[in-house]
Coordinates of C-alpha atoms in Angstrom, one line a residue:
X1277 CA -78.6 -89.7 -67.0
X1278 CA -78.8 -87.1 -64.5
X1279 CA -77.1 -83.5 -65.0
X1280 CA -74.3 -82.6 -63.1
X1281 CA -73.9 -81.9 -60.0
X1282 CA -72.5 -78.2 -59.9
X1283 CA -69.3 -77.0 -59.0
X1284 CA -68.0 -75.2 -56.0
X1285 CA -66.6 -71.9 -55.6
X1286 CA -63.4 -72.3 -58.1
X1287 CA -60.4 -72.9 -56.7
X1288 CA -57.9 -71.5 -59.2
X1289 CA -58.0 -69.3 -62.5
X1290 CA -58.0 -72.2 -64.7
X1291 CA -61.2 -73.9 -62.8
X1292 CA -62.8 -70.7 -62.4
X1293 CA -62.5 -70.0 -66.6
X1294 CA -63.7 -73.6 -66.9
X1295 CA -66.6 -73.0 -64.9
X1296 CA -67.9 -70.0 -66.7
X1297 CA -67.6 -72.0 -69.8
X1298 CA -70.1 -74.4 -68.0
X1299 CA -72.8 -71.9 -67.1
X1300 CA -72.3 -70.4 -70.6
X1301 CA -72.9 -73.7 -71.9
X1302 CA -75.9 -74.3 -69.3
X1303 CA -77.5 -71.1 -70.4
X1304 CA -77.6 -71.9 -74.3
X1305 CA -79.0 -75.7 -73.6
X1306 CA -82.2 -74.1 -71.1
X1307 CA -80.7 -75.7 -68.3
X1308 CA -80.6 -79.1 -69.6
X1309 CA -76.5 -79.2 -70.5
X1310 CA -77.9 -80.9 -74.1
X1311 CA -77.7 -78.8 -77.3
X1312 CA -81.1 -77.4 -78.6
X1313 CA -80.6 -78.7 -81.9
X1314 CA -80.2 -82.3 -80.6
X1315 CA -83.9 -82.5 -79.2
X1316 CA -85.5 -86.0 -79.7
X1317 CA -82.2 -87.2 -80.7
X1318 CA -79.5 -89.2 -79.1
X1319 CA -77.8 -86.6 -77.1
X1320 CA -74.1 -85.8 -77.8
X1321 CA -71.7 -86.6 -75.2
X1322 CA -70.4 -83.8 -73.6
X1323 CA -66.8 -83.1 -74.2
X1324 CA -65.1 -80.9 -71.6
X1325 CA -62.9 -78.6 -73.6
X1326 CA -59.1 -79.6 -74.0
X1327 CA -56.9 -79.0 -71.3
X1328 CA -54.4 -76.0 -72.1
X1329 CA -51.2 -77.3 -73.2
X1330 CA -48.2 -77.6 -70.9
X1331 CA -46.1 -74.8 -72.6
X1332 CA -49.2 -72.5 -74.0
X1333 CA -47.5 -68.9 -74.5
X1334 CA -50.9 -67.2 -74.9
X1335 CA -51.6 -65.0 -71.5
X1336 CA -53.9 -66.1 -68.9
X1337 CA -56.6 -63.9 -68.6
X1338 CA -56.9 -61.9 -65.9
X1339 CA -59.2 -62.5 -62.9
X1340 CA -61.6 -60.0 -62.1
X1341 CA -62.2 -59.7 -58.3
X1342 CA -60.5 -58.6 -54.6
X1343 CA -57.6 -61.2 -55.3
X1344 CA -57.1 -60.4 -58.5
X1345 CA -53.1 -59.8 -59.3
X1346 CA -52.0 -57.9 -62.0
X1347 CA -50.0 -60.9 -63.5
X1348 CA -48.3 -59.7 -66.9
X1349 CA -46.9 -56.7 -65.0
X1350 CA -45.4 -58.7 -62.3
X1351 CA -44.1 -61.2 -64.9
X1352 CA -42.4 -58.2 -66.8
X1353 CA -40.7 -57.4 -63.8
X1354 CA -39.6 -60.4 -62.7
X1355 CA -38.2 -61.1 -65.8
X1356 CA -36.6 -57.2 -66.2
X1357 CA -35.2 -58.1 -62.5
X1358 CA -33.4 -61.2 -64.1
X1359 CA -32.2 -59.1 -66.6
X1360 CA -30.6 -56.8 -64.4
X1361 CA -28.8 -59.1 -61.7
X1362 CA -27.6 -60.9 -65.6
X1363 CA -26.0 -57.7 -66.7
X1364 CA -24.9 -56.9 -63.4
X1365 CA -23.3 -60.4 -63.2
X1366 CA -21.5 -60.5 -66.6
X1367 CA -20.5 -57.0 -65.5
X1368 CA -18.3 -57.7 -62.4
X1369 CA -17.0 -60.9 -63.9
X1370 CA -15.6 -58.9 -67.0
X1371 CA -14.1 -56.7 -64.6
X1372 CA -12.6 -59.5 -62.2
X1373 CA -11.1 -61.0 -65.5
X1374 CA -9.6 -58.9 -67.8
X1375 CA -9.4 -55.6 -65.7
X1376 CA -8.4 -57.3 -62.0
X1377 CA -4.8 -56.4 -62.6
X1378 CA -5.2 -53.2 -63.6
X1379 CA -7.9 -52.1 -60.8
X1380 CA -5.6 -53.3 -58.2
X1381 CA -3.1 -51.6 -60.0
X1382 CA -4.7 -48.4 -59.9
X1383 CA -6.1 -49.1 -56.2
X1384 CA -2.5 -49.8 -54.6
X1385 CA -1.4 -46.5 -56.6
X1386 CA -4.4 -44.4 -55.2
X1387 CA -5.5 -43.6 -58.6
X1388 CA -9.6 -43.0 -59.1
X1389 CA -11.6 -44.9 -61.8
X1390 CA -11.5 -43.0 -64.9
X1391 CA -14.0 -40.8 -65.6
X1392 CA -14.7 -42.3 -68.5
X1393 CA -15.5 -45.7 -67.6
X1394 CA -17.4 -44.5 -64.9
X1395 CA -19.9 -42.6 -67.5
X1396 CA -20.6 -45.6 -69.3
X1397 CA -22.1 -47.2 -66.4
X1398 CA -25.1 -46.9 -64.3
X1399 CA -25.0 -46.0 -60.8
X1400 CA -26.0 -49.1 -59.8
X1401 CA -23.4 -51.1 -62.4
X1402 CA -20.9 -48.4 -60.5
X1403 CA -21.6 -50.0 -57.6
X1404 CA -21.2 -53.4 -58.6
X1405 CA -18.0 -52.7 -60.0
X1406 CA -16.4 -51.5 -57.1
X1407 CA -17.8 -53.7 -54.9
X1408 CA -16.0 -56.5 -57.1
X1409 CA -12.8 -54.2 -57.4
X1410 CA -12.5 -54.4 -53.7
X1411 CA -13.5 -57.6 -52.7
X1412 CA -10.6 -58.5 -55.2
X1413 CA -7.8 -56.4 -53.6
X1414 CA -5.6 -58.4 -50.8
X1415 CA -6.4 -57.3 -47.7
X1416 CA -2.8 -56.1 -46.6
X1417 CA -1.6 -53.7 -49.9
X1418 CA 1.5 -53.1 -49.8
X1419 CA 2.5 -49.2 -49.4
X1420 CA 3.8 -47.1 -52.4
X1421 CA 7.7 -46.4 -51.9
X1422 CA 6.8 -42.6 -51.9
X1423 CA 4.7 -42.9 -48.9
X1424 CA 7.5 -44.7 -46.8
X1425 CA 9.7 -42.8 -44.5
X1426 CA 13.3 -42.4 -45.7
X1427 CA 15.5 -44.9 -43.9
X1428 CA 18.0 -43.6 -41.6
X1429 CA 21.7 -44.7 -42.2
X1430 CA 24.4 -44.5 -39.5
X1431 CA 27.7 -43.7 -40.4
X1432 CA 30.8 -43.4 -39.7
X1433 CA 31.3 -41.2 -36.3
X1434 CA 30.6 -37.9 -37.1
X1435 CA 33.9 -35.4 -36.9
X1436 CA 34.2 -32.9 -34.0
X1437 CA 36.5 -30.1 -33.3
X1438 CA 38.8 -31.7 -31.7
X1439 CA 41.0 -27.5 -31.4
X1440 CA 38.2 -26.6 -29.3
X1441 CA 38.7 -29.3 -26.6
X1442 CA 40.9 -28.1 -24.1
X1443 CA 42.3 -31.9 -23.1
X1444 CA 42.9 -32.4 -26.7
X1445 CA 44.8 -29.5 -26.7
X1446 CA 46.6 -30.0 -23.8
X1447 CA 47.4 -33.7 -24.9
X1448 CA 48.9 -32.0 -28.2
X1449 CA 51.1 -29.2 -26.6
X1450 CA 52.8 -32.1 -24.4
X1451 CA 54.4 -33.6 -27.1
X1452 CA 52.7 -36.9 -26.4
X1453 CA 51.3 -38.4 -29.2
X1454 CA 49.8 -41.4 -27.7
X1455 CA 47.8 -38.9 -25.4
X1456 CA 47.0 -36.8 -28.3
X1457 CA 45.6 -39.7 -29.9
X1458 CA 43.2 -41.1 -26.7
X1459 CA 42.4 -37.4 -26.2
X1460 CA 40.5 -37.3 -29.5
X1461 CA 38.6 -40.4 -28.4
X1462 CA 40.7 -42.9 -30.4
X1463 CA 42.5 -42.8 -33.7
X1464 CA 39.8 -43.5 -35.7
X1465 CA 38.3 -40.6 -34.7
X1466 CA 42.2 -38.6 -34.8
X1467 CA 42.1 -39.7 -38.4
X1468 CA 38.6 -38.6 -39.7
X1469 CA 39.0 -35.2 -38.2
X1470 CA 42.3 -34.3 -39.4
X1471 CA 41.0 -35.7 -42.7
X1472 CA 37.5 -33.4 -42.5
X1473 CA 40.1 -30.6 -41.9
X1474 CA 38.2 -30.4 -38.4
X1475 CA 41.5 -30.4 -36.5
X1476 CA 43.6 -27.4 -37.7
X1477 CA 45.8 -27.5 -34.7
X1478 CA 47.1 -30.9 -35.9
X1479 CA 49.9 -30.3 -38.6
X1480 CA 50.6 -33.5 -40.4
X1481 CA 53.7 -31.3 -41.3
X1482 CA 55.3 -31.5 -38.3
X1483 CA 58.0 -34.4 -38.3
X1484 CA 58.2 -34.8 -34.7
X1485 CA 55.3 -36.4 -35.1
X1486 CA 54.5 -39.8 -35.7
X1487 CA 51.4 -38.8 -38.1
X1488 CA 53.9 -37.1 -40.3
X1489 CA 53.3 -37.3 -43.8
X1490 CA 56.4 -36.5 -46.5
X1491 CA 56.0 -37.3 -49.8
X1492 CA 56.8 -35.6 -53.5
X1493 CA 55.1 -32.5 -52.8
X1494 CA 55.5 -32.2 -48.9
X1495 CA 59.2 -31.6 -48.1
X1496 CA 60.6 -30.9 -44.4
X1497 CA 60.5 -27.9 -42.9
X1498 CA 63.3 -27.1 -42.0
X1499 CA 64.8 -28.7 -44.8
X1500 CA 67.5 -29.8 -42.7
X1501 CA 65.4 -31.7 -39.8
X1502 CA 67.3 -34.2 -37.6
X1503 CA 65.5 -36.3 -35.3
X1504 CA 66.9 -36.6 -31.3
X1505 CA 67.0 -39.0 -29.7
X1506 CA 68.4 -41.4 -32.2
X1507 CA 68.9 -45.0 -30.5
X1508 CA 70.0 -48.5 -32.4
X1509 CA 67.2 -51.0 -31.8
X1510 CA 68.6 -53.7 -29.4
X1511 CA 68.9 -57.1 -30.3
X1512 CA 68.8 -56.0 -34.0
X1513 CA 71.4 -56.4 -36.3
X1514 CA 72.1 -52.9 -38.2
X1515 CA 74.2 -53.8 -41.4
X1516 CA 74.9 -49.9 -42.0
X1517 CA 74.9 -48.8 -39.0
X1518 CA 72.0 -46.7 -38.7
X1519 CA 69.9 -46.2 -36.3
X1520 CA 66.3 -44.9 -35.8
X1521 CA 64.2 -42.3 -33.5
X1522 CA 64.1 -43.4 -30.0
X1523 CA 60.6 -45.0 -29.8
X1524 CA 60.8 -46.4 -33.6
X1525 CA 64.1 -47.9 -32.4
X1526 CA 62.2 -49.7 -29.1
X1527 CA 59.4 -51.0 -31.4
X1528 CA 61.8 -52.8 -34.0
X1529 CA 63.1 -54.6 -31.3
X1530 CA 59.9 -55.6 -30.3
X1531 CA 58.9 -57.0 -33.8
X1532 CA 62.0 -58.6 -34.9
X1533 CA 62.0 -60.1 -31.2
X1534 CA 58.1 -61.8 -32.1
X1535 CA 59.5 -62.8 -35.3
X1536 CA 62.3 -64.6 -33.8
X1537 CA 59.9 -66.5 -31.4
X1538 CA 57.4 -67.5 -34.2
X1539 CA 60.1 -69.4 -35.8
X1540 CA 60.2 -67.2 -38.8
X1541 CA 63.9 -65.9 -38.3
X1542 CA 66.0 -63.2 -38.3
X1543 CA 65.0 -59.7 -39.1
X1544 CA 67.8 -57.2 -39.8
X1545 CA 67.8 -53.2 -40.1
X1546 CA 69.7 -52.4 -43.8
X1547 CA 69.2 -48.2 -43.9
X1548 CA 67.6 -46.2 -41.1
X1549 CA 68.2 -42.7 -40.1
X1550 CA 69.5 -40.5 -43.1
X1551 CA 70.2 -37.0 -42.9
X1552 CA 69.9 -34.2 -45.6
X1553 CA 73.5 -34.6 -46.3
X1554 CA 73.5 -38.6 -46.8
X1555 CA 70.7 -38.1 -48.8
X1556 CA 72.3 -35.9 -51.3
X1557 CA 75.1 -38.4 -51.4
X1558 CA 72.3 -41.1 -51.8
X1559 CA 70.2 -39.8 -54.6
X1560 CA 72.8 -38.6 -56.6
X1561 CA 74.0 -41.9 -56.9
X1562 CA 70.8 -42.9 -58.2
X1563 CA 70.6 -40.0 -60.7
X1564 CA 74.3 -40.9 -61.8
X1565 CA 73.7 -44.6 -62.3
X1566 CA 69.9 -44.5 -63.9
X1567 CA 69.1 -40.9 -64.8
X1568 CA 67.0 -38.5 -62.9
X1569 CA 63.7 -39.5 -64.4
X1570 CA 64.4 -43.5 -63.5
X1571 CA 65.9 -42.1 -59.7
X1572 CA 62.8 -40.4 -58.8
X1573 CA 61.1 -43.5 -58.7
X1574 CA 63.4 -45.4 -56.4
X1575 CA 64.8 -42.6 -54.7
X1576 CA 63.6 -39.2 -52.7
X1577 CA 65.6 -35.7 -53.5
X1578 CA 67.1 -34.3 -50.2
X1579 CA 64.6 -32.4 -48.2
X1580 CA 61.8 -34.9 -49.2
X1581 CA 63.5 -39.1 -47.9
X1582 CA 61.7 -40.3 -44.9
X1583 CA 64.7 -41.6 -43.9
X1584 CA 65.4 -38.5 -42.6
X1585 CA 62.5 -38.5 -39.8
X1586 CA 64.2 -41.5 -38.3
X1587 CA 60.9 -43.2 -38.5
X1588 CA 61.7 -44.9 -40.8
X1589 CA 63.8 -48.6 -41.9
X1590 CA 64.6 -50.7 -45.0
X1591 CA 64.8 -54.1 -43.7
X1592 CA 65.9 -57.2 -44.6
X1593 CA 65.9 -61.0 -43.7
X1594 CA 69.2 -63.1 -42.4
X1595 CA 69.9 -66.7 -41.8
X1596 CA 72.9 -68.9 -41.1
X1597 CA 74.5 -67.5 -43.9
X1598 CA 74.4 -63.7 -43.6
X1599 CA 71.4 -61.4 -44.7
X1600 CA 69.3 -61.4 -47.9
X1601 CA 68.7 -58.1 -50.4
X1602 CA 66.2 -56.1 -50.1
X1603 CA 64.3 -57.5 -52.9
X1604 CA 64.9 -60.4 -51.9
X1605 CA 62.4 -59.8 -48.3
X1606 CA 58.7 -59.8 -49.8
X1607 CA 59.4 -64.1 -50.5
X1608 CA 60.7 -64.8 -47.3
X1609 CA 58.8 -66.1 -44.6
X1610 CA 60.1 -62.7 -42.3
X1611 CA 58.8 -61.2 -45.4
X1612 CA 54.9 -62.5 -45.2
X1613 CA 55.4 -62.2 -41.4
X1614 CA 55.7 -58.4 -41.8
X1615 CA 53.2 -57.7 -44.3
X1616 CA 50.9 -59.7 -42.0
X1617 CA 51.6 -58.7 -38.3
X1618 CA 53.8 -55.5 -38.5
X1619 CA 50.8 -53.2 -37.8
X1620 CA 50.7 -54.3 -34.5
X1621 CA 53.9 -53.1 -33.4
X1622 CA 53.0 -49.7 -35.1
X1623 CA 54.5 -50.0 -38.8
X1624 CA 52.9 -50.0 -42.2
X1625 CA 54.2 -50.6 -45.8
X1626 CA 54.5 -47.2 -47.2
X1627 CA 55.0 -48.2 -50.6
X1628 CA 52.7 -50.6 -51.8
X1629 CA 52.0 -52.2 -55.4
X1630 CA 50.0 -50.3 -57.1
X1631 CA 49.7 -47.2 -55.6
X1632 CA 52.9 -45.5 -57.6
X1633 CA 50.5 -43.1 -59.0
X1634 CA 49.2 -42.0 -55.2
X1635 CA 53.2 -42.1 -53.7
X1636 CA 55.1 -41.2 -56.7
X1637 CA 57.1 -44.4 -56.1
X1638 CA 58.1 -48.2 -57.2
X1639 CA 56.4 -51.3 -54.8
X1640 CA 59.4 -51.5 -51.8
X1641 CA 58.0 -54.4 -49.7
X1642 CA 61.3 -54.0 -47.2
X1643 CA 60.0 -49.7 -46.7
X1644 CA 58.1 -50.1 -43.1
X1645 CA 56.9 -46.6 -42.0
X1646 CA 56.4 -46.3 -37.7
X1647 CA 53.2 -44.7 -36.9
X1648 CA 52.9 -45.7 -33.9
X1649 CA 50.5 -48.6 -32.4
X1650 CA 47.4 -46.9 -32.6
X1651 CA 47.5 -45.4 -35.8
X1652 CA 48.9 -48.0 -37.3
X1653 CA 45.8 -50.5 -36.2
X1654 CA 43.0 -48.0 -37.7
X1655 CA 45.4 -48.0 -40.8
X1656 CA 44.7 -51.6 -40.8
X1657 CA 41.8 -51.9 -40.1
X1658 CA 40.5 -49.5 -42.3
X1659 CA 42.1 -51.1 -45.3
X1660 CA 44.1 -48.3 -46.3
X1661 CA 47.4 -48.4 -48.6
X1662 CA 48.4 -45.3 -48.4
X1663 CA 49.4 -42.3 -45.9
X1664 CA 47.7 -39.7 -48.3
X1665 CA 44.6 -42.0 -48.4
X1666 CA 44.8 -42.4 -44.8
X1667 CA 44.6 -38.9 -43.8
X1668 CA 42.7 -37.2 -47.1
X1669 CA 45.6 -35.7 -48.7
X1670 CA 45.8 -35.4 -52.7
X1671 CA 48.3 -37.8 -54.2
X1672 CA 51.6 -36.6 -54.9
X1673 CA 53.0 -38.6 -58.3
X1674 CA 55.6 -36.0 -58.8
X1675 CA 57.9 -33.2 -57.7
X1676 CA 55.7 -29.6 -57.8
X1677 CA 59.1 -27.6 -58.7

């Protein structure tokens, strides 16, 4: 048997160890590879060492030369690397779990981390915690109410003073209350100016004009007022005879005359005009028959009716057979024509259900009021029920004296 041929330079650790076992080996034998006690005999086979198992855990010993790497250290920081990105890892995914909601709570509000969480963590761990806080926030955040600019709301048309207009004025001292009423730009804008108490010049006292406004607490002045011209509306049947301010007059006409060509029938005029006199006549009838308390609320005291502006009728409805009551109007079919197209022709239900504590009187479906065409559309169209509603006035349930 011939010894071995010798190795090479080793390739690896493991053959370089396995080597210097050889030459160790070689050494102790004289060169011969055979143990010294085996001379003369049979000599042993030579058994390599055992291989090093798969999963040995003892340390490889370290080579010594120019290459040589400094392998437990760089194994203890590999492993205190893993360690790291492990914590870091189960760090941000607690955070994305249980404290998402709350980060991007406190992110859309513009609130810091506390400072207490932040002192349990590492600067890096920080880092990692943000990151994830971020990356978890929706990239359009919607803005906190206090940050967004108050919304501007339009209104109604603010109020002017209309006494400081030298048309308006002019309009006024004509006597024309149409003009009046286009000279404030409209009687929407007429009504929220006398209602602001913008429009001093404008006396919702004065009852020769349409805007007039007499009720419980607002008598005439002069207490004996009489309206000229008076005129019977034409084409109208007037059961009493009475008749109604010149332009009130022209206007029933009008009306009843639409009424009749709509097919709804006749319209008739049961009390107009009333003067101070008839009035006394008239309410002391009432106070005789039903007591004063009970004739307040069907009737008005002299001074205070407006009958007595001649702007005012009580109507009824006729057919073939004569003329109805005045309760009777409200279920006629003159009656629903009224309540629905009246306002056109410049005429409003003064009295309305539901609004006794406001006028200080019973519903009287057959009282239509003439306040002229344009007034009488805002009215309209502004929903209002009553006069003092209309122009801002305080109710007036009862007499002040």
């Amino acid at each position: 048997m011939t010894e071995p041929r010798p190795h090479g330079t080793p390739a690896t650790r493991r053959a370089a160890r396995l080597q210097r076992e050889r030459d160790a080996g070689h050494a102790q034998t004289g060169g011969t590879g055979w143990s010294s006690q085996a001379a003369g005999a049979h000599p042993p086979i030579f058994r390599p060492p055992p291989p090093p198992e798969r999963h040995r855990t003892t340390p490889v010993e370290p080579l010594i030369g120019a290459h040589a790497e400094p392998a437990p250290v760089r194994h203890a920081a590999r492993r205190r690397a893993a360690h790291v990105r492990a914590v870091y890892g189960l760090t941000a995914a607690c955070v994305l779990l249980f404290g998402g909601v709350v980060a991007v709570s406190a992110a859309v509000a513009g609130h810091a981390v506390s400072d207490t969480a932040d002192a349990r963590l590492s600067a890096p761990e920080q880092k990692i915690v943000s990151d994830s806080v971020e990356a978890s926030i929706p990239s359009t955040v919607p803005v906190p109410a206090e940050s967004l600019p108050a919304p501007t709301i339009s209104g109604a048309p603010a109020t002017v003073d209309l006494c400081a207009s030298a048309d308006f004025t002019a309009a006024l001292a004509s006597g024309d209350d149409a003009a009046t009423i286009a000279a404030a730009g409209g009687a929407e804008m007429f009504r929220q100016s006398v209602a602001a108490g913008t429009a001093p010049c404008v006396s919702l006292a004065d009852p020769t004009r349409t805007w007039l406004v007499v009720n419980k607490t607002r008598p005439y002045d002069p207490t004996g007022y009489a309206p000229s011209p008076l005129a019977l509306p034409a084409g109208v049947q007037s059961i009493v005879g009475g008749e109604l301010r010149a332009d009130a007059a022209a206007s029933l006409s009008s009306m009843a005359a639409a009424a009749a060509a709509a097919g709804v029938g006749e319209i008739a005029l049961e009390s107009g005009y009333r003067s101070y006199q008839t009035q006394v006549t008239s309410y002391g009838n009432q106070v005789s028959q039903n007591g004063a308390a009970e004739a307040d609320l069907s009737s008005a005291r002299p001074g205070y009716s407006e009958h007595q502006s001649g702007l005012t009728g009580d109507l009824v409805a006729c057919d073939g057979g004569g003329c109805g009551t005045l309760d009777d109007l409200a279920a006629t079919a003159q009656g629903q024509w009224l309540t629905a197209n009246a306002w056109q022709y410049g005429w409003i239900t003064r009295y309305e259900d539901g609004r006794t504590d406001i006028t200080g009187y019973m519903p009287e479906p057959w009282h239509l009021r003439y306040i002229g065409v344009d007034l009488a559309k805002a009215y309209h169209d502004g929903g209002w029920h009553t006069l003092e509603e209309f122009f801002g006035l305080p109710a007036a349930p009862t007499y002040v004296g």
